[in-house]
Short mmCIF file of C-alpha atoms in Angstrom, two decimals:
data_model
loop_
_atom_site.label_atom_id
_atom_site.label_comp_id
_atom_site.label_asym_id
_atom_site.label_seq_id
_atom_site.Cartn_x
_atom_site.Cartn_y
_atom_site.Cartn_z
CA UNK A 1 4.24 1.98 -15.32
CA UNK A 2 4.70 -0.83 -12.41
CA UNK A 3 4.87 0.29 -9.01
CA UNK A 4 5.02 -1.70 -5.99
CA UNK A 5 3.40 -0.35 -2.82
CA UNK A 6 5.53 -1.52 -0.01
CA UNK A 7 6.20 -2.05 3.82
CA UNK A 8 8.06 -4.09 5.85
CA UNK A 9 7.97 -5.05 9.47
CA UNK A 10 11.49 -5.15 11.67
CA UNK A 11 12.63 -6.70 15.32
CA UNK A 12 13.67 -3.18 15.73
CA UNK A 13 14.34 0.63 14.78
CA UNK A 14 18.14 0.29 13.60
CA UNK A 15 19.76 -2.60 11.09
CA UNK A 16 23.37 -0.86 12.02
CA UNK A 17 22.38 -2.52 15.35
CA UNK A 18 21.70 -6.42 14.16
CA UNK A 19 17.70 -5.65 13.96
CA UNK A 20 16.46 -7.56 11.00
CA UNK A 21 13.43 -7.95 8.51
CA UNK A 22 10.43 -9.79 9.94
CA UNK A 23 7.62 -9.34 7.26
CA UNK A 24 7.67 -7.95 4.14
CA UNK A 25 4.25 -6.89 2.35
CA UNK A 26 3.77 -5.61 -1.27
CA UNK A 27 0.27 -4.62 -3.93
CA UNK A 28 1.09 -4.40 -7.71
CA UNK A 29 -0.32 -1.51 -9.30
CA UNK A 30 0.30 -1.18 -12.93
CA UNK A 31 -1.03 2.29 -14.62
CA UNK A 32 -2.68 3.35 -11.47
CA UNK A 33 -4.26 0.04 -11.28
CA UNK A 34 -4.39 -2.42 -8.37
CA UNK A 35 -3.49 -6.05 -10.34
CA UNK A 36 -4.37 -8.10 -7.26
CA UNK A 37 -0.81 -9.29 -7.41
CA UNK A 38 0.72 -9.19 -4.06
CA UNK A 39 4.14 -10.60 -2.18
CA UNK A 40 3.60 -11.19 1.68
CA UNK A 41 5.79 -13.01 3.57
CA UNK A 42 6.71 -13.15 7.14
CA UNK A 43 10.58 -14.29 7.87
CA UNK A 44 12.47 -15.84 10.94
CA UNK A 45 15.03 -13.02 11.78
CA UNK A 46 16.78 -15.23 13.16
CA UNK A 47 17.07 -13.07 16.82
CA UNK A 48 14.69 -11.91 19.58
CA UNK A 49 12.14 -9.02 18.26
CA UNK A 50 12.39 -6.28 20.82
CA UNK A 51 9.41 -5.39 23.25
CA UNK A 52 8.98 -1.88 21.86
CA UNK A 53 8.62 -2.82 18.04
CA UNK A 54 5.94 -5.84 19.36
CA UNK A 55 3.97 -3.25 21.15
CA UNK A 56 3.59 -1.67 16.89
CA UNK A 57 3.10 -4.61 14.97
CA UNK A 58 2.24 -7.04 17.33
CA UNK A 59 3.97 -9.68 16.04
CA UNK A 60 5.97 -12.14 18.16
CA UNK A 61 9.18 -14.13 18.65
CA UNK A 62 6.64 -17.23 18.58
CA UNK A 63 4.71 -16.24 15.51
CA UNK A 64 8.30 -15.83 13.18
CA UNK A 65 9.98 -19.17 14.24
CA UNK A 66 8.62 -21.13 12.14
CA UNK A 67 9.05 -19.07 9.33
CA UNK A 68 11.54 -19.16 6.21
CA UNK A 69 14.89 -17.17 6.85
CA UNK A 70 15.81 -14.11 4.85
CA UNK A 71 18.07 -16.38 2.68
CA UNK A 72 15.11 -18.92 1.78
CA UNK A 73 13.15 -15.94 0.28
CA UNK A 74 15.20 -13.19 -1.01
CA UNK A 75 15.09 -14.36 -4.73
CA UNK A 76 11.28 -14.07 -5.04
CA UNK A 77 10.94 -11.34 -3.67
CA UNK A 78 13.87 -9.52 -5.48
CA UNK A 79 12.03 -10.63 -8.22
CA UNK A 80 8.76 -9.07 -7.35
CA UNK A 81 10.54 -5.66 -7.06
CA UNK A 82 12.96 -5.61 -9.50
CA UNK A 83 12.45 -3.04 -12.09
CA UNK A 84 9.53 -1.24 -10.32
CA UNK A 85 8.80 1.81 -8.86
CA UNK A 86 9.11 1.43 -4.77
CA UNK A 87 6.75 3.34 -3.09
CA UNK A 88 7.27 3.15 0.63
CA UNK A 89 5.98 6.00 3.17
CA UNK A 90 9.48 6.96 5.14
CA UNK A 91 11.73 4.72 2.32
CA UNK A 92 15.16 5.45 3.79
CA UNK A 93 13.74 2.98 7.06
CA UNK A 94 12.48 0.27 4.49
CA UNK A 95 15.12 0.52 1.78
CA UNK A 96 17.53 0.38 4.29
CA UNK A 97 16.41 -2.65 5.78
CA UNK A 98 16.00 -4.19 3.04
CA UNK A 99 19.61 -3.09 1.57
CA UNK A 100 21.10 -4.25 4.92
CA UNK A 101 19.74 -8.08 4.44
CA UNK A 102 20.98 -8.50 0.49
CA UNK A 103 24.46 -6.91 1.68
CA UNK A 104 24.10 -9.77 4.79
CA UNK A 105 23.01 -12.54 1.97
CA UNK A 106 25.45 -11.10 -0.75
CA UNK A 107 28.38 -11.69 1.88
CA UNK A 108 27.49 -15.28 2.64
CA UNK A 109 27.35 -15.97 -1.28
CA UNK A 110 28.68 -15.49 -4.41
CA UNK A 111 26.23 -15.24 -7.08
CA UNK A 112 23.44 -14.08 -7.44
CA UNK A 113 24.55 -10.66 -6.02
CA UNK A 114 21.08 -9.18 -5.17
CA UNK A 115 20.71 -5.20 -5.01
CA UNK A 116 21.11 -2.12 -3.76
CA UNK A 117 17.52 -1.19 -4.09
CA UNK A 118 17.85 2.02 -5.83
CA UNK A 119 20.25 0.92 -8.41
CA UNK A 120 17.77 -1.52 -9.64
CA UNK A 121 14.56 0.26 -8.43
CA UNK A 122 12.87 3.68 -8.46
CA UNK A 123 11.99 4.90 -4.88
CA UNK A 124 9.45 7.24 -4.24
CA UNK A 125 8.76 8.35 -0.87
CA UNK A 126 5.00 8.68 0.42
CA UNK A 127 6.09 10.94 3.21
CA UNK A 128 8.41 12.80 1.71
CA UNK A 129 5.30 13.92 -0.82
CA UNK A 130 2.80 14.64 1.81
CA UNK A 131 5.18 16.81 3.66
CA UNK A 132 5.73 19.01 0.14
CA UNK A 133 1.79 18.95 0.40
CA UNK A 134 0.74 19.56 3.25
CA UNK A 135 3.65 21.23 5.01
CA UNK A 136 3.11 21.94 8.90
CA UNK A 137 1.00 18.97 9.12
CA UNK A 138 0.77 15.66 10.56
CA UNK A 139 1.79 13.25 7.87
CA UNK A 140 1.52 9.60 9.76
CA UNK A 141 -0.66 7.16 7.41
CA UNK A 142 -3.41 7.35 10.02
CA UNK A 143 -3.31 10.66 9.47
CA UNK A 144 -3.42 10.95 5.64
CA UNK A 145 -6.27 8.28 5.62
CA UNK A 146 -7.94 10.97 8.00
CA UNK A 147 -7.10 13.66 5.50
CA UNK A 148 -8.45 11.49 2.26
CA UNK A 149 -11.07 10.17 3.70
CA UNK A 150 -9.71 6.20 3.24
CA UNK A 151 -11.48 3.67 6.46
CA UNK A 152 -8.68 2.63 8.14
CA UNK A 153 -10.68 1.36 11.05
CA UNK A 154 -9.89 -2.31 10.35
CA UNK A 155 -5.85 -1.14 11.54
CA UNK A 156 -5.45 -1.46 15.17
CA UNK A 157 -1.70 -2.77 14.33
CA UNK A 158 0.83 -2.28 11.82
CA UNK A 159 1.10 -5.11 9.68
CA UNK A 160 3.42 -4.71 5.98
CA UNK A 161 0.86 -6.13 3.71
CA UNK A 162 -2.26 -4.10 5.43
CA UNK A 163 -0.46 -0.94 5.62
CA UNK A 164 0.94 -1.49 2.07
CA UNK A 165 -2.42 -1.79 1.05
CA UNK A 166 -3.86 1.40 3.01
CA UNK A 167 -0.97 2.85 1.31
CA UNK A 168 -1.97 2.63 -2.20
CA UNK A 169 -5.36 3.67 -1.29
CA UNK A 170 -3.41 7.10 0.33
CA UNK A 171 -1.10 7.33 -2.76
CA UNK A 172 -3.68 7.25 -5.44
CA UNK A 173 -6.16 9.26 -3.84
CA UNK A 174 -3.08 12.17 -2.70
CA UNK A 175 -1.77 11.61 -6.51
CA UNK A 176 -4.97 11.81 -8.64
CA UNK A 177 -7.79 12.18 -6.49
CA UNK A 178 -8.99 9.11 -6.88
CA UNK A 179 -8.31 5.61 -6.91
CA UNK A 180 -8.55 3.14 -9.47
CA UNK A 181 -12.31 1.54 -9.07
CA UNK A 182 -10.79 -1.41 -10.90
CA UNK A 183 -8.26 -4.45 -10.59
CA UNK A 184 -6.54 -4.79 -13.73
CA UNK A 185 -4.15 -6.87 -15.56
CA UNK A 186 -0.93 -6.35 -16.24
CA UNK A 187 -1.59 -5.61 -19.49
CA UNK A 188 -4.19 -2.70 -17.89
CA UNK A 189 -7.07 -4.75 -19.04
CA UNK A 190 -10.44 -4.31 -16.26
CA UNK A 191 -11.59 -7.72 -15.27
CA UNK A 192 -14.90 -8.18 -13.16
CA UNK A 193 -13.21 -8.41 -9.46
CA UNK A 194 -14.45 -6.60 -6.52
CA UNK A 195 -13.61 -3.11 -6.56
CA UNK A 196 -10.23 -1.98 -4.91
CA UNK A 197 -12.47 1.20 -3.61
CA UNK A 198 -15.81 1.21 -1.52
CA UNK A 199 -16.27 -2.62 -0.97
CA UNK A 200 -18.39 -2.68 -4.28
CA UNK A 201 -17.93 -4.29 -7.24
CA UNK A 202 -17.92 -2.51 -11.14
CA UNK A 203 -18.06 -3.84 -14.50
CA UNK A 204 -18.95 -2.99 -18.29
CA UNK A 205 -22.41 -2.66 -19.35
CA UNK A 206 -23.50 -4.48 -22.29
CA UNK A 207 -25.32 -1.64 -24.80
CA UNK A 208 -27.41 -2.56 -27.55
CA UNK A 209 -26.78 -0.49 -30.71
CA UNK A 210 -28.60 2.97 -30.60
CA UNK A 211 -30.16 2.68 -26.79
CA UNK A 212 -28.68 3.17 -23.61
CA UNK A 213 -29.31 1.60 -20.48
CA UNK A 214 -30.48 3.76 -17.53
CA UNK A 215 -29.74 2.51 -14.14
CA UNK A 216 -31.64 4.32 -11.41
CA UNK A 217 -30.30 4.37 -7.84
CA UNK A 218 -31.61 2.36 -4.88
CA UNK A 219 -33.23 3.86 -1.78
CA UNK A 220 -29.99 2.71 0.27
CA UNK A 221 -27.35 4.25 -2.83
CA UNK A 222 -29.45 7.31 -2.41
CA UNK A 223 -29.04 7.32 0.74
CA UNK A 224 -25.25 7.02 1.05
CA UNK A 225 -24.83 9.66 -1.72
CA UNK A 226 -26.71 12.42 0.58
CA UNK A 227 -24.46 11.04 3.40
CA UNK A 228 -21.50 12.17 1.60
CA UNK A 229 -22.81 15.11 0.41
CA UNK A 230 -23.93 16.27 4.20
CA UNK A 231 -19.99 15.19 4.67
CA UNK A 232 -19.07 17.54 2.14
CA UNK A 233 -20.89 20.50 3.20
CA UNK A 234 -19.41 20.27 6.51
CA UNK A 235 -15.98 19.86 5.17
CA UNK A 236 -16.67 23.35 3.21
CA UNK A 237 -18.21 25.07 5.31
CA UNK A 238 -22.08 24.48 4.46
CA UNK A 239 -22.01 24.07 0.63
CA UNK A 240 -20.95 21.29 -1.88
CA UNK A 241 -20.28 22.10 -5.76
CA UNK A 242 -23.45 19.32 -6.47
CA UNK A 243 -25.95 21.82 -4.39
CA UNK A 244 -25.73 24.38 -7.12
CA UNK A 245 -26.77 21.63 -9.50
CA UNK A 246 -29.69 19.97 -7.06
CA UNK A 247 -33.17 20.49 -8.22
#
């Protein structure tokens, strides 16, 4: 299954109002995989970015000029997302930027027609699914990075192709409890790139017929596990499942 982790940055809150797309960021996962295949681009939106929406992504009028217009890029990244499953924490904002530049694009030519997102993609929301599970709670992407556990400390701004990243992290760990320690190809192959999960890197181990290789920890891997643990006991309320096992 391809999915494609998205988020976009705009000059403003409403598209009905001429606000327009000003970055667009996307991760590839295929089979609960991160592929390292990305899309990031930032785009001239071709009109001033208002104060408010600089104040959350801090990106300026200056930084965009130079930048390709909607037109100049809407191809590739149609064909990036074409076919995949969207998933976008509060979609109807994204998708409905997004839908409002093709109709602008579509309008100033005939062919190719690009769009509407959801007749060509699958949409799932991120926030829509937290709210179903954790109702009554906050359910901001800070706040479900609190909630997993996911370092987020790096985000002092929005930016699409950081928080599109942040948000696979959130979406894997709220949809299987775990990410994927592994980038993989497309074809779900592992390959021996840094881990999408921890800041480490994992591979295979080479066995020899009939003996297996024991690994022992290091003094600073033993010391991050009981770090976690301690994290875990205070979580539950003085105990962890691996206590029982301990000794």
């Amino acid at each position: 299954m391809r999915q494609i982790i998205l988020d976009t940055e705009t000059t403003g809150i409403d598209p009905n109002e001429g606000h327009r797309l000003i970055e667009i960021g996307g991760v590839e996962v295929i089979n609960r995989r991160l592929t390292g295949r990305h899309y990031h681009q930032y785009i001239n939106p071709e009109r001033k970015i208002d104060v408010e929406a600089i104040g959350i992504h801090g990106i300026t009028d200056e930084r965009v000029a130079g930048e390709p217009k909607f037109a100049e890029i809407a191809d590739e990244f149609w064909a990036f997302i074409k076919g995949a499953e969207l998933v976008i924490h509060n979609a109807s904002f994204d998708v409905g930027f997004i839908d409002h530049e093709f109709n602008r694009l579509n309008a100033a030519r005939r062919e190719p027609r690009l769009g509407p997102v959801r007749e060509h993609c699958g949409v799932l929301d991120t926030l829509k699914l937290a709210r179903e599970r954790h109702p009554g709670q906050r359910n901001s992407l800070d706040a479900l990075c609190k909630r997993y556990d996911i370092d987020n400390a790096h985000r002092t701004l929005h930016g699409a192709l950081l928080d599109a990243e942040i948000l696979a992290e959130v979406y894997l760990a709220m949809t299987g409890g775990q990410t994927a320690l592994l980038l993989g190809g497309a074809d779900g192959s592992e390959q021996d790139d840094q881990a999408t999960s921890g800041g480490g890197s994992m591979r295979r181990l080479e066995l020899s017929p009939g003996r297996l290789r024991v690994v022992r920890p290091s003094e600073d891997e033993l010391a991050a596990h009981r770090a976690k643990l301690e994290t875990l006991r205070k979580k539950s309320g003085g105990e962890c499942l691996w206590d029982r096992f301990d000794g």
